CSV table of C-alpha atoms in Angstrom, one decimal:
chain,number,residue,atom,x,y,z
X,1,MET,CA,190.5,74.5,197.3
X,2,LYS,CA,188.2,75.4,194.5
X,3,LYS,CA,184.5,75.4,195.5
X,4,ASN,CA,182.2,73.2,193.5
X,5,PHE,CA,179.2,75.5,192.9
X,6,THR,CA,177.4,73.0,190.7
X,7,MET,CA,176.5,70.9,193.8
X,8,GLU,CA,174.9,73.9,195.5
X,9,ARG,CA,172.5,74.8,192.7
X,10,GLU,CA,168.9,74.1,193.2
X,11,PRO,CA,167.6,71.4,190.7
X,12,ILE,CA,165.7,72.7,187.6
X,13,PRO,CA,162.4,71.2,188.8
X,14,ALA,CA,162.4,73.6,191.7
X,15,TYR,CA,162.5,76.6,189.4
X,16,SER,CA,159.7,75.0,187.3
X,17,THR,CA,157.6,74.7,190.5
X,18,PHE,CA,158.4,78.3,191.4
X,19,VAL,CA,157.2,79.5,188.0
X,20,LEU,CA,154.0,77.4,188.1
X,21,LEU,CA,153.2,78.6,191.7
X,22,ALA,CA,153.7,82.2,190.6
X,23,GLY,CA,151.1,81.7,187.9
X,24,LEU,CA,148.6,79.7,189.9
X,25,GLY,CA,148.9,81.5,193.2
X,26,SER,CA,148.1,78.4,195.2
X,27,PHE,CA,150.2,75.6,196.8
X,28,THR,CA,147.3,73.2,196.5
X,29,ARG,CA,146.6,73.8,192.8
X,30,THR,CA,150.3,73.7,192.0
X,31,GLY,CA,150.7,70.4,193.8
X,32,ASP,CA,147.6,69.0,192.0
X,33,GLN,CA,149.1,69.9,188.6
X,34,LEU,CA,152.5,68.5,189.5
X,35,GLY,CA,151.1,65.3,191.1
X,36,ILE,CA,152.6,66.1,194.5
X,37,SER,CA,151.3,67.4,197.8
X,38,ALA,CA,151.0,71.1,198.7
X,39,SER,CA,153.5,70.6,201.5
X,40,ALA,CA,156.0,69.2,199.0
X,41,VAL,CA,155.6,72.3,196.9
X,42,SER,CA,156.1,74.4,200.0
X,43,GLN,CA,159.3,72.5,200.8
X,44,GLN,CA,160.7,73.1,197.3
X,45,ILE,CA,160.0,76.8,197.5
X,46,ARG,CA,161.6,77.0,201.0
X,47,ARG,CA,164.7,75.3,199.7
X,48,LEU,CA,164.8,77.6,196.7
X,49,GLU,CA,164.5,80.7,199.0
X,50,ALA,CA,167.3,79.4,201.1
X,51,GLN,CA,169.4,78.9,198.1
X,52,VAL,CA,168.9,82.4,196.7
X,53,GLY,CA,169.0,83.9,200.2
X,54,THR,CA,165.8,85.9,200.1
X,55,ARG,CA,162.0,85.4,200.4
X,56,LEU,CA,160.3,84.9,197.0
X,57,PHE,CA,156.7,84.9,198.1
X,58,ASN,CA,154.7,86.8,200.7
X,59,ARG,CA,152.3,84.3,202.3
X,60,THR,CA,149.1,84.9,204.2
X,61,SER,CA,146.3,82.6,205.3
X,62,ARG,CA,144.3,83.5,202.2
X,63,GLN,CA,146.8,84.2,199.4
X,64,ILE,CA,150.4,84.3,198.3
X,65,ALA,CA,152.1,86.9,196.2
X,66,LEU,CA,155.5,87.4,194.7
X,67,THR,CA,158.0,89.7,196.5
X,68,GLU,CA,160.0,92.1,194.5
X,69,ALA,CA,162.9,89.6,194.4
X,70,GLY,CA,160.4,86.9,193.3
X,71,GLN,CA,159.2,89.1,190.5
X,72,GLN,CA,162.8,89.7,189.3
X,73,LEU,CA,163.6,85.9,189.5
X,74,LEU,CA,160.4,85.1,187.6
X,75,ALA,CA,161.3,87.5,184.8
X,76,GLU,CA,164.8,86.0,184.4
X,77,VAL,CA,164.0,82.3,184.9
X,78,THR,CA,161.0,82.0,182.7
X,79,PRO,CA,162.8,82.6,179.3
X,80,ALA,CA,165.5,80.2,180.4
X,81,LEU,CA,163.0,77.4,181.2
X,82,ASP,CA,161.2,78.1,177.9
X,83,MET,CA,164.5,77.6,176.0
X,84,LEU,CA,165.2,74.4,178.0
X,85,ASP,CA,161.8,73.1,177.0
X,86,LEU,CA,162.4,73.9,173.4
X,87,ALA,CA,165.8,72.1,173.5
X,88,LEU,CA,164.2,69.0,175.0
X,89,GLN,CA,161.5,69.1,172.4
X,90,ARG,CA,164.1,69.5,169.6
X,91,VAL,CA,165.8,66.3,170.7
X,92,ARG,CA,162.5,64.4,170.8
X,93,ALA,CA,161.5,65.8,167.4
X,94,GLN,CA,164.6,64.4,165.8
X,95,GLN,CA,163.0,61.0,166.0
X,96,GLN,CA,160.1,62.2,163.8
X,97,GLY,CA,160.1,63.9,160.4
X,98,PRO,CA,158.2,67.2,160.1
X,99,SER,CA,155.1,67.0,157.9
X,100,GLY,CA,151.6,68.4,157.5
X,101,LEU,CA,150.3,71.9,157.3
X,102,LEU,CA,152.0,74.6,159.3
X,103,ARG,CA,150.0,77.8,159.8
X,104,ILE,CA,151.9,80.9,160.7
X,105,ASN,CA,150.3,84.3,161.4
X,106,THR,CA,152.8,87.1,160.7
X,107,SER,CA,153.1,90.7,160.0
X,108,ARG,CA,153.8,91.6,156.4
X,109,LEU,CA,157.1,93.2,157.4
X,110,ALA,CA,158.3,90.1,159.2
X,111,ALA,CA,157.2,87.9,156.3
X,112,GLY,CA,159.2,90.0,153.9
X,113,LEU,CA,162.3,90.2,156.1
X,114,LEU,CA,162.6,86.8,157.6
X,115,ILE,CA,160.6,84.2,155.5
X,116,GLU,CA,160.2,85.3,151.8
X,117,PRO,CA,163.9,85.5,151.0
X,118,ARG,CA,164.4,81.9,152.2
X,119,ILE,CA,161.1,80.2,151.3
X,120,ASP,CA,162.7,78.2,148.4
X,121,GLU,CA,165.3,76.8,150.8
X,122,PHE,CA,162.6,75.8,153.4
X,123,LEU,CA,160.4,74.0,150.9
X,124,ALA,CA,163.3,72.1,149.5
X,125,ARG,CA,164.5,71.0,152.9
X,126,TYR,CA,161.1,69.9,154.1
X,127,PRO,CA,159.3,68.3,151.2
X,128,ASP,CA,156.5,66.8,153.4
X,129,LEU,CA,155.6,70.2,154.9
X,130,LYS,CA,152.9,72.6,153.7
X,131,LEU,CA,153.3,76.2,154.8
X,132,GLU,CA,150.5,78.8,155.1
X,133,LEU,CA,151.6,82.4,155.8
X,134,PHE,CA,148.7,84.5,156.9
X,135,THR,CA,150.0,88.1,156.8
X,136,ASP,CA,148.1,90.2,159.3
X,137,ASP,CA,149.2,93.5,160.8
X,138,THR,CA,146.7,93.2,163.6
X,139,PHE,CA,147.1,91.0,166.7
X,140,ALA,CA,145.1,87.9,166.0
X,141,ASP,CA,144.2,85.3,168.6
X,142,ILE,CA,146.5,82.5,167.2
X,143,VAL,CA,144.9,79.8,169.4
X,144,ARG,CA,141.3,80.6,168.6
X,145,GLU,CA,142.0,81.0,164.9
X,146,GLY,CA,144.0,77.8,164.6
X,147,PHE,CA,147.5,79.0,163.9
X,148,ASP,CA,150.5,77.0,165.0
X,149,ALA,CA,152.5,80.2,165.8
X,150,GLY,CA,152.8,83.9,165.2
X,151,ILE,CA,155.6,86.3,164.4
X,152,ARG,CA,155.7,89.8,165.8
X,153,LEU,CA,158.1,92.4,167.4
X,154,GLY,CA,159.2,91.4,170.9
X,155,PRO,CA,157.9,94.5,172.8
X,156,TYR,CA,154.3,93.9,171.6
X,157,LEU,CA,153.9,90.2,172.6
X,158,ALA,CA,151.4,89.1,175.2
X,159,ASN,CA,152.9,87.9,178.5
X,160,ASP,CA,151.2,84.5,178.4
X,161,MET,CA,153.0,83.5,175.2
X,162,VAL,CA,156.2,81.5,174.9
X,163,SER,CA,158.5,83.4,172.5
X,164,VAL,CA,161.7,82.7,170.7
X,165,PRO,CA,163.9,85.5,169.2
X,166,LEU,CA,164.4,85.1,165.4
X,167,ASP,CA,167.0,87.7,164.6
X,168,ASP,CA,169.9,89.7,166.1
X,169,GLY,CA,167.8,92.9,166.1
X,170,GLN,CA,166.5,95.0,163.2
X,171,PRO,CA,168.2,98.4,162.8
X,172,VAL,CA,165.8,101.3,162.6
X,173,GLY,CA,166.6,104.6,160.9
X,174,VAL,CA,165.2,107.8,159.4
X,175,VAL,CA,165.5,108.2,155.7
X,176,ALA,CA,164.4,110.6,153.0
X,177,SER,CA,164.9,111.1,149.3
X,178,PRO,CA,167.8,113.4,148.1
X,179,ALA,CA,165.1,115.6,146.4
X,180,TYR,CA,163.3,116.1,149.7
X,181,LEU,CA,166.5,116.9,151.6
X,182,LYS,CA,167.6,119.4,148.9
X,183,ARG,CA,164.2,121.1,149.1
X,184,MET,CA,163.7,121.1,152.9
X,185,GLY,CA,167.2,120.7,154.3
X,186,THR,CA,168.7,117.9,156.4
X,187,PRO,CA,167.6,117.6,160.1
X,188,GLN,CA,170.6,117.6,162.4
X,189,THR,CA,168.8,116.5,165.6
X,190,PRO,CA,165.5,114.9,166.3
X,191,ARG,CA,164.2,118.2,167.6
X,192,ASP,CA,164.5,119.6,164.0
X,193,LEU,CA,161.7,117.2,162.9
X,194,VAL,CA,159.2,119.7,164.0
X,195,ASP,CA,160.0,121.6,160.8
X,196,HIS,CA,159.6,118.6,158.5
X,197,ASP,CA,157.0,116.4,156.9
X,198,CYS,CA,157.1,113.0,158.6
X,199,ILE,CA,155.2,110.2,156.9
X,200,ARG,CA,153.5,108.2,159.6
X,201,TYR,CA,152.3,104.5,160.0
X,202,ARG,CA,149.0,103.6,161.6
X,203,PHE,CA,148.6,100.2,163.1
X,204,ALA,CA,145.7,98.4,161.5
X,205,GLY,CA,144.6,96.7,164.7
X,206,SER,CA,144.9,99.3,167.4
X,207,LYS,CA,144.5,102.3,165.0
X,208,ARG,CA,147.2,104.1,166.8
X,209,LEU,CA,150.0,106.0,165.1
X,210,GLU,CA,153.5,104.4,165.3
X,211,SER,CA,155.8,106.4,167.6
X,212,TRP,CA,159.2,107.6,166.5
X,213,HIS,CA,162.0,106.8,168.9
X,214,PHE,CA,165.6,108.1,169.1
X,215,GLN,CA,168.6,107.6,171.4
X,216,ILE,CA,169.1,110.9,173.1
X,217,ASP,CA,171.6,111.4,175.9
X,218,GLY,CA,171.9,107.6,176.4
X,219,GLN,CA,168.1,107.1,176.7
X,220,THR,CA,165.5,105.9,174.2
X,221,THR,CA,163.1,108.8,173.8
X,222,GLU,CA,159.8,109.2,172.0
X,223,VAL,CA,159.7,112.3,169.8
X,224,ASP,CA,156.4,113.8,168.6
X,225,VAL,CA,156.4,114.2,164.8
X,226,SER,CA,153.7,115.2,162.3
X,227,GLY,CA,153.2,115.3,158.6
X,228,ARG,CA,150.6,115.3,155.8
X,229,LEU,CA,150.6,111.6,155.0
X,230,ILE,CA,149.6,108.5,157.0
X,231,PHE,CA,149.5,104.9,155.7
X,232,SER,CA,148.8,101.5,157.2
X,233,ASP,CA,151.0,99.7,154.6
X,234,ASP,CA,154.8,99.8,154.6
X,235,ARG,CA,154.9,99.7,150.8
X,236,TYR,CA,153.1,103.0,150.4
X,237,ILE,CA,155.3,104.6,153.0
X,238,THR,CA,158.4,103.6,151.1
X,239,ARG,CA,157.0,104.8,147.8
X,240,ALA,CA,155.9,108.1,149.3
X,241,ALA,CA,159.4,108.7,150.7
X,242,CYS,CA,161.1,107.9,147.4
X,243,LYS,CA,158.8,110.4,145.7
X,244,GLY,CA,160.0,113.1,148.1
X,245,TYR,CA,156.9,113.6,150.2
X,246,GLY,CA,158.8,113.5,153.5
X,247,LEU,CA,160.9,111.6,156.1
X,248,VAL,CA,160.2,108.1,157.3
X,249,GLN,CA,161.4,106.0,160.2
X,250,ARG,CA,161.7,102.4,158.9
X,251,PHE,CA,163.5,99.1,159.4
X,252,LEU,CA,166.6,99.6,157.2
X,253,ARG,CA,166.8,96.0,156.1
X,254,SER,CA,163.3,96.3,154.6
X,255,ILE,CA,164.6,98.9,152.1
X,256,PRO,CA,168.0,97.6,150.9
X,257,GLY,CA,167.4,98.4,147.3
X,258,GLU,CA,166.3,101.9,147.8
X,259,LEU,CA,169.4,102.6,150.0
X,260,GLU,CA,171.8,100.9,147.5
X,261,ARG,CA,170.4,102.9,144.6
X,262,GLY,CA,170.5,106.1,146.6
X,263,GLU,CA,166.7,106.7,146.3
X,264,LEU,CA,166.6,107.0,150.1
X,265,VAL,CA,169.4,108.5,152.3
X,266,PRO,CA,169.8,107.9,156.0
X,267,VAL,CA,169.7,110.9,158.3
X,268,LEU,CA,170.0,111.4,162.1
X,269,GLN,CA,172.1,108.2,162.3
X,270,ARG,CA,173.8,109.1,165.5
X,271,TYR,CA,170.4,109.2,167.2
X,272,ALA,CA,169.2,105.8,165.9
X,273,PRO,CA,167.2,103.8,168.6
X,274,PRO,CA,168.3,100.3,169.7
X,275,PRO,CA,167.5,97.5,167.2
X,276,VAL,CA,164.2,95.7,167.7
X,277,THR,CA,163.9,91.9,167.6
X,278,PHE,CA,161.3,89.8,165.9
X,279,HIS,CA,160.0,86.8,168.0
X,280,LEU,CA,158.1,83.7,167.0
X,281,TYR,CA,155.5,83.0,169.7
X,282,PHE,CA,153.1,80.2,170.5
X,283,ALA,CA,150.7,79.4,173.3
X,284,ALA,CA,152.0,76.2,174.9
X,285,ARG,CA,155.3,74.6,175.7
X,286,GLN,CA,154.1,71.0,175.8
X,287,HIS,CA,154.0,68.6,172.8
X,288,MET,CA,155.4,71.0,170.2
X,289,PRO,CA,154.8,69.4,166.8
X,290,PRO,CA,158.0,68.5,164.7
X,291,LYS,CA,156.8,70.8,161.9
X,292,LEU,CA,156.9,73.9,164.2
X,293,ARG,CA,160.2,72.8,165.7
X,294,ALA,CA,161.7,72.6,162.2
X,295,PHE,CA,160.4,76.0,161.3
X,296,ILE,CA,161.8,77.6,164.4
X,297,ASP,CA,165.2,76.0,163.9
X,298,PHE,CA,165.2,77.0,160.2
X,299,LEU,CA,164.5,80.7,161.0
X,300,ARG,CA,167.0,80.9,163.8
X,301,GLU,CA,169.9,79.5,161.7
X,302,PRO,CA,171.2,83.0,160.7
X,303,LEU,CA,171.1,84.0,164.4
X,304,ILE,CA,172.9,80.9,166.0
X,305,GLY,CA,174.7,79.5,163.0
X,306,ALA,CA,173.8,76.8,160.5
X,307,PRO,CA,173.5,73.3,162.0
């Protein structure tokens, strides 16, 4: 007889309790926030531990802490709960039309890749919405500065933010002008870059230089490069590369015209690192305004298919 696994699964609220307890570190505080007793919280966690077959928290008289298994479960369950919350909010938002001013803090690169090409379509679809795009290559405090959400690359997001992927991954590659490659030769492996001028990008906020990464022997590896030019604006990096000043590592979808016209040529393609995904992030799951829900759904359409 086929076993019915659905009946054996712990209800979703138990996982929500688990995530809340991991953040608060207290049965009492967790119970207070949920409106239940500390013992009821403890019972939910014990049932969840029995269901997964391992201890999720180490408990002492003074404190509780996640076990290694608990840390793994937290990392995997939290995004799923976030997406469930967003789905529920989407259903609620269908009862209201999006309107008002939507303030988005985004990097210039994300704005150019994800928003600018579709801004006419967005404004036509939502005539009661006003959109403010604040392009900022630093990491602003979106809550303190009054933004509804921000858009950045996934690896650089703060842990306390709810995030939603917006694309299927941006391919990264090294490119140079034909004139530069004719003059300096074409690198065959990332190690050859030591003999080349590499145009670098410096982050405006942290002031650190952007690292160059490659896939070498199945692993993503950082390679130390150097060159005579450093910029904090992608536009100048692209122009410098087209003029033959050196090699650049860029998001390939940000330079489609230069690639199509042959002004820039990809090299080291077999060593390209994994694509990087842009995420929209915001500070709270509760009471998402319809205007933000509409914006998220709109940007994700190419990723999940048009509604």
